[in-house]
Coordinates of C-alpha atoms and ligand atoms in Angstrom, one line a residue:
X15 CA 3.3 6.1 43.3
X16 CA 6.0 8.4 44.2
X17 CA 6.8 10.0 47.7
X18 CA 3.5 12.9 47.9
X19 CA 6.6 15.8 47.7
X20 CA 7.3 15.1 44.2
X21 CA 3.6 16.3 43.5
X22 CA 3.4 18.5 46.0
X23 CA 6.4 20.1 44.2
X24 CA 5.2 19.3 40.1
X25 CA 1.9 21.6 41.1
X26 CA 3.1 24.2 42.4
X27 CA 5.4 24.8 39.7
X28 CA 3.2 24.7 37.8
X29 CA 0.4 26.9 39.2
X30 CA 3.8 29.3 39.6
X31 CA 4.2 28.9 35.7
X32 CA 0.7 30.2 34.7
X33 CA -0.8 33.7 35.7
X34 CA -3.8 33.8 36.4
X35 CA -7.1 31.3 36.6
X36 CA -8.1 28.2 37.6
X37 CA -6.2 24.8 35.6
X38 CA -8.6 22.3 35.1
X39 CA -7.4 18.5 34.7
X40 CA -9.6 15.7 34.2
X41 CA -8.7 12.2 35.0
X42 CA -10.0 9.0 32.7
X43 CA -13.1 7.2 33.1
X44 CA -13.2 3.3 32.1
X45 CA -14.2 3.0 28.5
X46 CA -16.6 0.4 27.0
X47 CA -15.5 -2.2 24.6
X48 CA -18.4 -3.7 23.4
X49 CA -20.9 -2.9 26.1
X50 CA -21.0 -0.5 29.4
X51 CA -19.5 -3.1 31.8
X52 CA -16.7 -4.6 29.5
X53 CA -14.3 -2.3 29.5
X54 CA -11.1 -2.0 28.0
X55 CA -8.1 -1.7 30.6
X56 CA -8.2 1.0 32.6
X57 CA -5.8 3.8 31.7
X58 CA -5.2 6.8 33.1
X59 CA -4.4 10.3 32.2
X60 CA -1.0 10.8 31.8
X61 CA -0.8 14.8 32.9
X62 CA -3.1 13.5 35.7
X63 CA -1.1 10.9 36.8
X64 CA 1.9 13.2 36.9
X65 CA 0.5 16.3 38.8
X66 CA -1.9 13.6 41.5
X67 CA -0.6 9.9 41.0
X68 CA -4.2 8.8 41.1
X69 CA -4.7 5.7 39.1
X70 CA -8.4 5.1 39.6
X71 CA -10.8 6.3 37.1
X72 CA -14.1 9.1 37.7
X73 CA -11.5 11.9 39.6
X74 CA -10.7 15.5 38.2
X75 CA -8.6 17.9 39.9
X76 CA -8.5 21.9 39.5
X77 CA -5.2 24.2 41.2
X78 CA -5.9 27.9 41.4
X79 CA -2.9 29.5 40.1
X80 CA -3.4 32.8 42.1
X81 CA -3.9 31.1 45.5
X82 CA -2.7 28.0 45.0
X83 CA -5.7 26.1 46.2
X84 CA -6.3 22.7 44.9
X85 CA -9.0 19.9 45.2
X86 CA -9.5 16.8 44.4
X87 CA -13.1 15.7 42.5
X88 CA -14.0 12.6 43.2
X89 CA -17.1 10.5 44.6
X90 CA -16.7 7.9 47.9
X91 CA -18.0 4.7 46.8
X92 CA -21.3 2.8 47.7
X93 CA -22.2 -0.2 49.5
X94 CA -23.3 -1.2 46.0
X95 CA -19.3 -0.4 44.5
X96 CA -17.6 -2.5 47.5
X97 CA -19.9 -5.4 46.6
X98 CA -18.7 -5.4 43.0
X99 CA -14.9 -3.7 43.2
X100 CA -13.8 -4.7 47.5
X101 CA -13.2 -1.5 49.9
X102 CA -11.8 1.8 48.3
X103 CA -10.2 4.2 50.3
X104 CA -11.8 7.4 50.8
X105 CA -11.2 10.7 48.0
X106 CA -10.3 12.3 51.4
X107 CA -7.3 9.8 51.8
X108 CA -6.5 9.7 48.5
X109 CA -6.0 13.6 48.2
X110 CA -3.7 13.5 51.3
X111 CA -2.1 10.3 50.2
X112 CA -0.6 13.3 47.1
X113 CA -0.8 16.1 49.3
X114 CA -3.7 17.8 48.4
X115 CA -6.0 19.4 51.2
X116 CA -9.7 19.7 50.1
X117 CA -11.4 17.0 48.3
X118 CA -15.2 17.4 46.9
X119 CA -18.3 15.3 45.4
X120 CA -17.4 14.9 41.5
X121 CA -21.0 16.3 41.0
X122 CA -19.5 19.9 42.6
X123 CA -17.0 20.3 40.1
X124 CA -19.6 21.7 37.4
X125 CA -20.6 24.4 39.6
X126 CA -17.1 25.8 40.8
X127 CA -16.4 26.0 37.2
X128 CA -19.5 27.8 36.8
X129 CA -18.5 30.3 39.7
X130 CA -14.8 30.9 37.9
X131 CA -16.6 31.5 35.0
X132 CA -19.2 34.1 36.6
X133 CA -16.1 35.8 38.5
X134 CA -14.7 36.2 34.9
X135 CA -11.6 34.2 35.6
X136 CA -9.7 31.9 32.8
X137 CA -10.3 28.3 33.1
X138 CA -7.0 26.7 31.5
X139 CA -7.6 23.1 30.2
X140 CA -5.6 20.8 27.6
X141 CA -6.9 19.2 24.3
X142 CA -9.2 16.6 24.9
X143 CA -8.8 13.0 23.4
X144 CA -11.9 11.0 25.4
X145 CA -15.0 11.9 23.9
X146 CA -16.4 11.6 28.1
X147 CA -14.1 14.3 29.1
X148 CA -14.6 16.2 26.0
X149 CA -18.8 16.6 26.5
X150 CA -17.9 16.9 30.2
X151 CA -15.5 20.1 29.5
X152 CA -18.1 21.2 26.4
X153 CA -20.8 21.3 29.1
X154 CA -19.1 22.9 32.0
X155 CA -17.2 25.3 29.5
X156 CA -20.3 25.8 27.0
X157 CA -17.5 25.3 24.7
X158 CA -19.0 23.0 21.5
X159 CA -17.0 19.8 21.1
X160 CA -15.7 20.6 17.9
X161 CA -13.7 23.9 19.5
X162 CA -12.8 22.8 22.2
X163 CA -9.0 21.6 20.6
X164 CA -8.8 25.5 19.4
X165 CA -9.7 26.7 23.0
X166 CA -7.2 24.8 24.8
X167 CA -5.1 26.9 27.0
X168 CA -1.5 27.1 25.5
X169 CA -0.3 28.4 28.3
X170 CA -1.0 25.6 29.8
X171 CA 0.2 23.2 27.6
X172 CA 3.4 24.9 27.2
X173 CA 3.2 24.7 31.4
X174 CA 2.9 21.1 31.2
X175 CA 5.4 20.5 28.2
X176 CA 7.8 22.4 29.7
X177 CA 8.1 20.1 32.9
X178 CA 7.4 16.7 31.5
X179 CA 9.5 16.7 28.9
X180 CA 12.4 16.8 31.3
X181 CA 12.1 13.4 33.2
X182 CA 13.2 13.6 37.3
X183 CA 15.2 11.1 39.1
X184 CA 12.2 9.0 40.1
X185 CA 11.1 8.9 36.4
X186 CA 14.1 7.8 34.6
X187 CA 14.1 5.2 37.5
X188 CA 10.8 3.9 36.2
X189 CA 12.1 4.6 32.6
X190 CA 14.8 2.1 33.6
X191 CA 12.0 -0.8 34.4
X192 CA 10.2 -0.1 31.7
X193 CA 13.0 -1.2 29.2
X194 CA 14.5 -3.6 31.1
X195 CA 10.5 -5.6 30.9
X196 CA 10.8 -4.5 26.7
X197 CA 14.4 -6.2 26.9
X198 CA 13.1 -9.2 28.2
X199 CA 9.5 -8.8 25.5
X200 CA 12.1 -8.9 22.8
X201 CA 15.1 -11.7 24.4
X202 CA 11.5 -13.6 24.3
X203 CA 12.0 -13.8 20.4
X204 CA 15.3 -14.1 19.9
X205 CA 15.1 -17.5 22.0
X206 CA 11.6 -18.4 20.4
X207 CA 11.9 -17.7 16.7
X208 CA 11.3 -20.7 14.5
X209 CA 10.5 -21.1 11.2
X210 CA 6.7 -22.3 10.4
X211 CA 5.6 -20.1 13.7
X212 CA 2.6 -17.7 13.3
X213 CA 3.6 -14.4 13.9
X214 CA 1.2 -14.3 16.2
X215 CA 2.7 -16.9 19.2
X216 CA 5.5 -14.4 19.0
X217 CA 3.0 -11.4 19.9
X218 CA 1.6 -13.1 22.6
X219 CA 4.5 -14.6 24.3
X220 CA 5.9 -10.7 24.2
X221 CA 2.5 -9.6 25.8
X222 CA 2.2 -12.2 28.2
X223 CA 6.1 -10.8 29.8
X224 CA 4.4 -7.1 29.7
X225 CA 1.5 -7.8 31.6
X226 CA 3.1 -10.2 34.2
X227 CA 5.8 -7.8 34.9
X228 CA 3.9 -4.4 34.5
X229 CA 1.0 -2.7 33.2
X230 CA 1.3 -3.9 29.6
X231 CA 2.0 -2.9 26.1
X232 CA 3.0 1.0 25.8
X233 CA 1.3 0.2 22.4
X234 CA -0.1 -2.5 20.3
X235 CA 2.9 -4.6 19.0
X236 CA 3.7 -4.4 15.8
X237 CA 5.4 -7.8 14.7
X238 CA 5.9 -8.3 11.0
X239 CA 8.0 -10.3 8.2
X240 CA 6.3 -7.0 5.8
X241 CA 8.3 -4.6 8.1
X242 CA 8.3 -2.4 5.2
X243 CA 4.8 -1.3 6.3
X244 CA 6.0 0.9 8.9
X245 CA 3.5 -0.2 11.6
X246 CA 2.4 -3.5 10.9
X247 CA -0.3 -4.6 13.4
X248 CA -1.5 -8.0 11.4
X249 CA 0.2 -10.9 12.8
X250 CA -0.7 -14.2 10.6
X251 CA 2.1 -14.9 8.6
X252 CA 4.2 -18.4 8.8
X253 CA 7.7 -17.6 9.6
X254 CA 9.4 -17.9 6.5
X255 CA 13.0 -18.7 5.7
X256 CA 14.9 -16.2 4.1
X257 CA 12.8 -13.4 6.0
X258 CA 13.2 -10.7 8.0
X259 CA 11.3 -9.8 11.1
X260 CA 10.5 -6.3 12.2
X261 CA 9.3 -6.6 15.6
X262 CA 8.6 -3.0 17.4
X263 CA 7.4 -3.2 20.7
X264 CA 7.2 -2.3 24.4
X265 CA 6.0 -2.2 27.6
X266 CA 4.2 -0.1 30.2
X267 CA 5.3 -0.9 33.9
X268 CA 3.2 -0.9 36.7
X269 CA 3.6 3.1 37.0
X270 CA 2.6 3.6 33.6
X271 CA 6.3 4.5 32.4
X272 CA 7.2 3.1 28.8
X273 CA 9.5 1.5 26.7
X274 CA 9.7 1.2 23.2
X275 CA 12.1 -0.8 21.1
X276 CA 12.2 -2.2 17.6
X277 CA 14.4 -5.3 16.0
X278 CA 14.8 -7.0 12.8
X279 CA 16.1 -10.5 13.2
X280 CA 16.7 -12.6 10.4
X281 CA 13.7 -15.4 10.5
X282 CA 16.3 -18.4 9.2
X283 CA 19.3 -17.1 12.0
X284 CA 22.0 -16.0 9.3
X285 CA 21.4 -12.4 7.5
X286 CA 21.9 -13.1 3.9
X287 CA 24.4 -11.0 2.2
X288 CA 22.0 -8.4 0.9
X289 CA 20.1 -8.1 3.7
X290 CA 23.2 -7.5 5.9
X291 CA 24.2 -4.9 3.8
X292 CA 21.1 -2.5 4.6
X293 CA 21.5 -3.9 8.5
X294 CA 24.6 -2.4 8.7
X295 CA 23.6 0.5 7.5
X296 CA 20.7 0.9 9.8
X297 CA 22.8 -0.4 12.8
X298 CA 25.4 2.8 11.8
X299 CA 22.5 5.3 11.9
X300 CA 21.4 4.0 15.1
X301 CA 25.0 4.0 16.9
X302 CA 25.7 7.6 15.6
X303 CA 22.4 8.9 16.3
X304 CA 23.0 7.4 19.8
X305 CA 26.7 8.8 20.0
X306 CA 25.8 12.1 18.2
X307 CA 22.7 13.1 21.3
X308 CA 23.7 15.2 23.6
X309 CA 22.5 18.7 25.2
X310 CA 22.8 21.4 23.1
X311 CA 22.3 19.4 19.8
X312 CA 18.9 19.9 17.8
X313 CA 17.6 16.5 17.2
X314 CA 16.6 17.7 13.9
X315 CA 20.5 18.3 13.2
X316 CA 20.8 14.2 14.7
X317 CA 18.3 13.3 11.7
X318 CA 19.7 15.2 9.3
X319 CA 22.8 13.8 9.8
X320 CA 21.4 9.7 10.0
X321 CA 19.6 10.9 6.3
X322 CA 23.6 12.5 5.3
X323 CA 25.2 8.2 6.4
X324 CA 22.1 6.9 4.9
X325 CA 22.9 8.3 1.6
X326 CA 26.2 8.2 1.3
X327 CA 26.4 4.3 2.0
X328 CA 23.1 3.5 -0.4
X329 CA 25.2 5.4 -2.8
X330 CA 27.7 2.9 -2.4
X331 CA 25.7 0.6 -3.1
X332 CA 24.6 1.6 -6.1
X333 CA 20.8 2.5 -4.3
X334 CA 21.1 5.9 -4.4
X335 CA 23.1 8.2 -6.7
X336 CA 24.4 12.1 -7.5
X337 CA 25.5 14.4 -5.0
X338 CA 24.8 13.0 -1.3
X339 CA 24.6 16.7 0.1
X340 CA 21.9 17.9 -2.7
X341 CA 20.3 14.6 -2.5
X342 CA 19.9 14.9 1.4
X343 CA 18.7 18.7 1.2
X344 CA 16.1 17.5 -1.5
X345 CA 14.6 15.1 1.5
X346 CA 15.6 12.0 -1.1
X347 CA 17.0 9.3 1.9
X348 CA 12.7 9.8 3.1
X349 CA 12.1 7.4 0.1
X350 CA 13.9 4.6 2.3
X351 CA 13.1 5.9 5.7
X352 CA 9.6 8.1 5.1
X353 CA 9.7 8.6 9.0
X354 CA 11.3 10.4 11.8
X355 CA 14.7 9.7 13.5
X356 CA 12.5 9.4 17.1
X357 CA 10.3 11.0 19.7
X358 CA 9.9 12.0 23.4
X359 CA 9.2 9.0 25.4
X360 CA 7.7 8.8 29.1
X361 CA 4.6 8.5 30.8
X362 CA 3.2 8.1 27.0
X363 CA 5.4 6.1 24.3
X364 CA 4.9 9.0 22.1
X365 CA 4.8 11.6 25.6
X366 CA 2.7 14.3 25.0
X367 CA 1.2 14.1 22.0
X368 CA -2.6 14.9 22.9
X369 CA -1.2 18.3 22.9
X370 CA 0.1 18.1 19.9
X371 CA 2.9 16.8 18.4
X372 CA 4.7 20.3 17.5
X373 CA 4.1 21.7 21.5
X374 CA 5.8 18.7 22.3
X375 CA 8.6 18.2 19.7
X376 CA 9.3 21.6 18.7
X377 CA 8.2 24.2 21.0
X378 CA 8.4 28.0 20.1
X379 CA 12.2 27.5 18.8
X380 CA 11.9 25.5 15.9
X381 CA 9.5 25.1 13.1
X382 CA 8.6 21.5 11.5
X383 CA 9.9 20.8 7.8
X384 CA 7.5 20.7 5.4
X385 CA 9.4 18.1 3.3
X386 CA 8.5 14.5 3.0
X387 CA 10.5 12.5 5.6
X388 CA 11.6 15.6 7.5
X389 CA 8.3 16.6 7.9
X390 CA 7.6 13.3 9.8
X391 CA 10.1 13.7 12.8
X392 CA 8.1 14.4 16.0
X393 CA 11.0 15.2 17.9
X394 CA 13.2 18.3 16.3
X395 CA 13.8 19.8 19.7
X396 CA 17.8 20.6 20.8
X397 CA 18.1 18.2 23.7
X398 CA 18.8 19.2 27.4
X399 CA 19.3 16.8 30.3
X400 CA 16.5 14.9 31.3
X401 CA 15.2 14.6 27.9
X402 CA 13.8 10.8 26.9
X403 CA 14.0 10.0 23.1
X404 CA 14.1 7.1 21.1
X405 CA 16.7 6.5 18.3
X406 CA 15.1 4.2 15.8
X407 CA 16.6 4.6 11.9
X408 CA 15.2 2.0 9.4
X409 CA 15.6 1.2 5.7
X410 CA 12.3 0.2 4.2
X411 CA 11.8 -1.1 0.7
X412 CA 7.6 0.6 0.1
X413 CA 7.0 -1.0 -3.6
X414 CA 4.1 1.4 -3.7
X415 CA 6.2 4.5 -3.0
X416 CA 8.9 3.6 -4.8
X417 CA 6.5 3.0 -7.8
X418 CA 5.0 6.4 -6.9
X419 CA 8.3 8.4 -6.5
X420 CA 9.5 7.2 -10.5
X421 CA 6.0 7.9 -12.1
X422 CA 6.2 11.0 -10.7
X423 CA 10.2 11.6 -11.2
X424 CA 10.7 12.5 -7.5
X425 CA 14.6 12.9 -6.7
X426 CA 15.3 10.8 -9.2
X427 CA 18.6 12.4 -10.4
X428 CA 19.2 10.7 -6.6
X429 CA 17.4 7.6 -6.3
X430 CA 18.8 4.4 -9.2
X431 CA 14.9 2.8 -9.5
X432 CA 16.0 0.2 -11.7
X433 CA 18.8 -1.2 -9.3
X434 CA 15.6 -0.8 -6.4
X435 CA 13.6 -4.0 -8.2
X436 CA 15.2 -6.7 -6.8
X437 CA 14.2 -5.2 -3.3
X438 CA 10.6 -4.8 -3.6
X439 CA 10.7 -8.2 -1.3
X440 CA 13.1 -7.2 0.7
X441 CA 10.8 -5.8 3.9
X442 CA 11.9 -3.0 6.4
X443 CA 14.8 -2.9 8.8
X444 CA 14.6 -0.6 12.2
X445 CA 16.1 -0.6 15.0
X446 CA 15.0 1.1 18.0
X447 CA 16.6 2.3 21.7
X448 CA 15.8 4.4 24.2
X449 CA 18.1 7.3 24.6
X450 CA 18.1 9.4 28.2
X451 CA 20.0 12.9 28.1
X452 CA 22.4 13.4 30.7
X453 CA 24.2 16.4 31.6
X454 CA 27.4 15.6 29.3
X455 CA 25.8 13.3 26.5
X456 CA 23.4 10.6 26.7
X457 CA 23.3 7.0 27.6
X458 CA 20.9 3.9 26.4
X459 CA 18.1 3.4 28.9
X460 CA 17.3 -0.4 30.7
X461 CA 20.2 -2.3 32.3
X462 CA 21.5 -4.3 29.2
X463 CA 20.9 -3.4 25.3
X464 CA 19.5 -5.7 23.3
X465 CA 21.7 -7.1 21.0
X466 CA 22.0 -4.7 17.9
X467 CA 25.1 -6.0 15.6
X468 CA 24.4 -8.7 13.1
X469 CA 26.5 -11.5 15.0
X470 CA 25.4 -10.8 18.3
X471 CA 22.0 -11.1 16.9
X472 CA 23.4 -14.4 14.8
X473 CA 24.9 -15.6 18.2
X474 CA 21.8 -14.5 20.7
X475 CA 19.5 -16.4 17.8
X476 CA 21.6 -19.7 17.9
X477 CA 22.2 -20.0 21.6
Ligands
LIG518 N1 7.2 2.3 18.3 C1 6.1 2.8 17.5 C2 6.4 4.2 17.2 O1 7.3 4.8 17.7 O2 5.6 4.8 16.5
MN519 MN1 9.2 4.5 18.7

């Protein structure tokens, strides 16, 4: 938890950024697995965590943004709860442990909603992704379920967008831990890797360094010699010589901050030829997507441009064809990389996007492509300081779309589909870092980069 100030501070900028009302924000419960007492890890709510800190489960919060009260719901626990859980400190201390005065029995939250309501006053609340919270909010608000995404406040959101999407001091600090535990998830592999290995010992070696250095996963790995399926969560295939292995994963430290990185190693240690071709290509997108970030520039522009060296040096290769500037206007480059350049990154490896992914990655300034591939990018924001993003171009060889796109005579004064047959076993190559904005460009987060050219890879793999 950080110092109670930095709360202190994040609410009441924020009950200062909305004008009238009452904000309500709900914390997580625990949520069943497979029956009411086993329970998937407890997780909790990322805008909660960031305006109270709390990391315990069955607490909401409301601030009044005309008077700036706030209070803490939450219940003090029973002789019956110590027995089971140990001693919990009281939802008195707990509030004034984040600098919040009042705290109240979770069962009175329903009826100060009721008396905003009554006094005619706006209660602001953000889309709903736990179907608990969302028939709690239904029933307080006597909103039905199904509007209760339409009702959101947007005010709010845009509130909340607004200040988490520019990561403080103490963030990017945790930011920092978060990669260098996803450094050492991957370094795991590149010292493991050997042929006839299930994919699977991979996955859990990775794990096993995210949970005994921090919270976990910051989502479930994907780990794959079929890297052309972009994420790849089946992990039973043999490691096979000749392959390559897409391995996309990261980790959550113990204050919920995330990583997220991707690799593609070559399962037998030595690229071949053809595969090192595409791997240099990708390895150029990522560097100039990495050297190209900095405030003022649209990340939009950053993918654009990553789609421009893409096509120019597929064209070289005889992959692609025709005019590289028509061809990237046209969207064709989204046959080999049908995703975006990256996204925010923070308390959530994807940050934000229970809002929804435009509030987050676009805001009011810029409008999402409708064109394949473009249309994909969650992140087409122009970048200001503070800013988290990951950089991850890849070249993916999808048989099934590349079947689809000549049936259908998609960009195909663009796109040479005969040369494209002796790669329909070629896999998927990404590569993925995590990019922090500073004031005058940007610089990789985590203390040492994982190795990313094809020798230091070779070298890191044969050590
Ligand atoms: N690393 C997984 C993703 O960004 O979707
Ligand atoms: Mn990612």
């Amino acid at each position: 938890m950080f110092p109670k100030e930095v709360y202190v501070a994040r609410r009441k900028a924020l009950a200062q950024d909305i004008e009238k009302g009452v904000i309500l924000l709900p914390g997580n419960s625990e949520a069943p697995a497979n029956y009411p007492d086993n329970c998937y890890n407890f997780r909790q709510d990322s805008t909660f965590l960031y305006f109270f800190g709390i990391s315990e489960p069955d607490f909401a919060a409301i601030i009044d943004a005309e008077t700036g009260e706030e209070i803490l719901f939450g219940d003090d626990v029973s002789i019956d709860d110590i027995i089971w859980m140990g001693p919990q400190i009281s939802v008195a201390e707990r509030a004034a442990g984040v600098g919040v005065a009042k705290s109240r029995k979770f069962s009175e939250l329903s009826a100060y909603i009721e008396n905003a309501l009554k006094a005619g006053r706006q209660v602001h609340f953000l889309p709903q992704y736990r179907y608990k919270n969302m028939i709690m909010l239904s029933e307080m608000l006597g909103i039905p379920v199904v509007q209760l995404k339409e009702k959101a406040s947007v005010e709010l959101i845009q509130a909340v967008v607004s200040q988490r999407i520019v990561k403080d001091k103490w963030e990017i600090e945790e930011i920092d831990k978060a990669c260098n535990i996803g450094y050492a998830m991957h370094y795991a592999v590149l010292k493991l890797l050997r042929l006839g290995m299930v994919e699977q010992e991979l996955v859990g070696a990775m794990e096993g360094i995210a949970l005994s250095q921090g919270a976990g996963v910051s989502f479930a790995t994907i780990l794959s010699q079929h890297g052309e399926t972009l994420h790849n969560h089946i992990h039973n295939g043999i490691i096979t010589a000749g392959k390559l292995l897409t391995i996309d994963a990261g980790a959550e430290g113990n204050s919920n901050y995330c990583s997220d990185f991707t690799r593609t190693l070559p399962c037998s240690g030595k690229f071949t030829t053809k595969q090192r071709e595409i791997y240099d290509i990708v390895e150029e997108c990522n560097n100039y997507a990495l050297s190209a970030s900095k405030p003022g520039v649209s990340y939009f522009d950053v993918h654009v441009a990553v789609y421009r060296i893409m096509a120019e040096r597929l064209k070289a290769l005889g992959i692609m064809k025709g005019d590289v500037e028509e061809a990237v206007a046209a969207g064709a480059p989204a046959l080999f990389m049908p995703h975006g350049l990256g996204h925010n990154m923070g308390l959530d490896v994807h940050d934000m996007e229970n809002f929804g992914e435009d509030y987050v990655g676009y805001g009011n300034a810029a409008k999402r492509s409708s064109i394949f591939g473009y249309s994909s990018l969650r992140m087409g924001r122009v970048l200001v300081p503070g800013n988290v993003i990951t950089d991850e171009p890849g070249i993916y060889f999808i048989p099934a779309l590349i079947e689809k796109w000549k049936k259908e005579n998609i960009c195909s004064e663009f796109i040479n589909f005969d040369k494209l047959e002796s790669y329909y076993d070629f896999g998927g190559i990404r590569l993925e870092d995590d990019v922090l904005i500073t004031e005058t460009g940007s610089r990789l987060l985590g203390s040492k980069r994982l190795p990313i050219r094809a020798e230091d890879v070779e070298a890191a793999m044969a050590k």
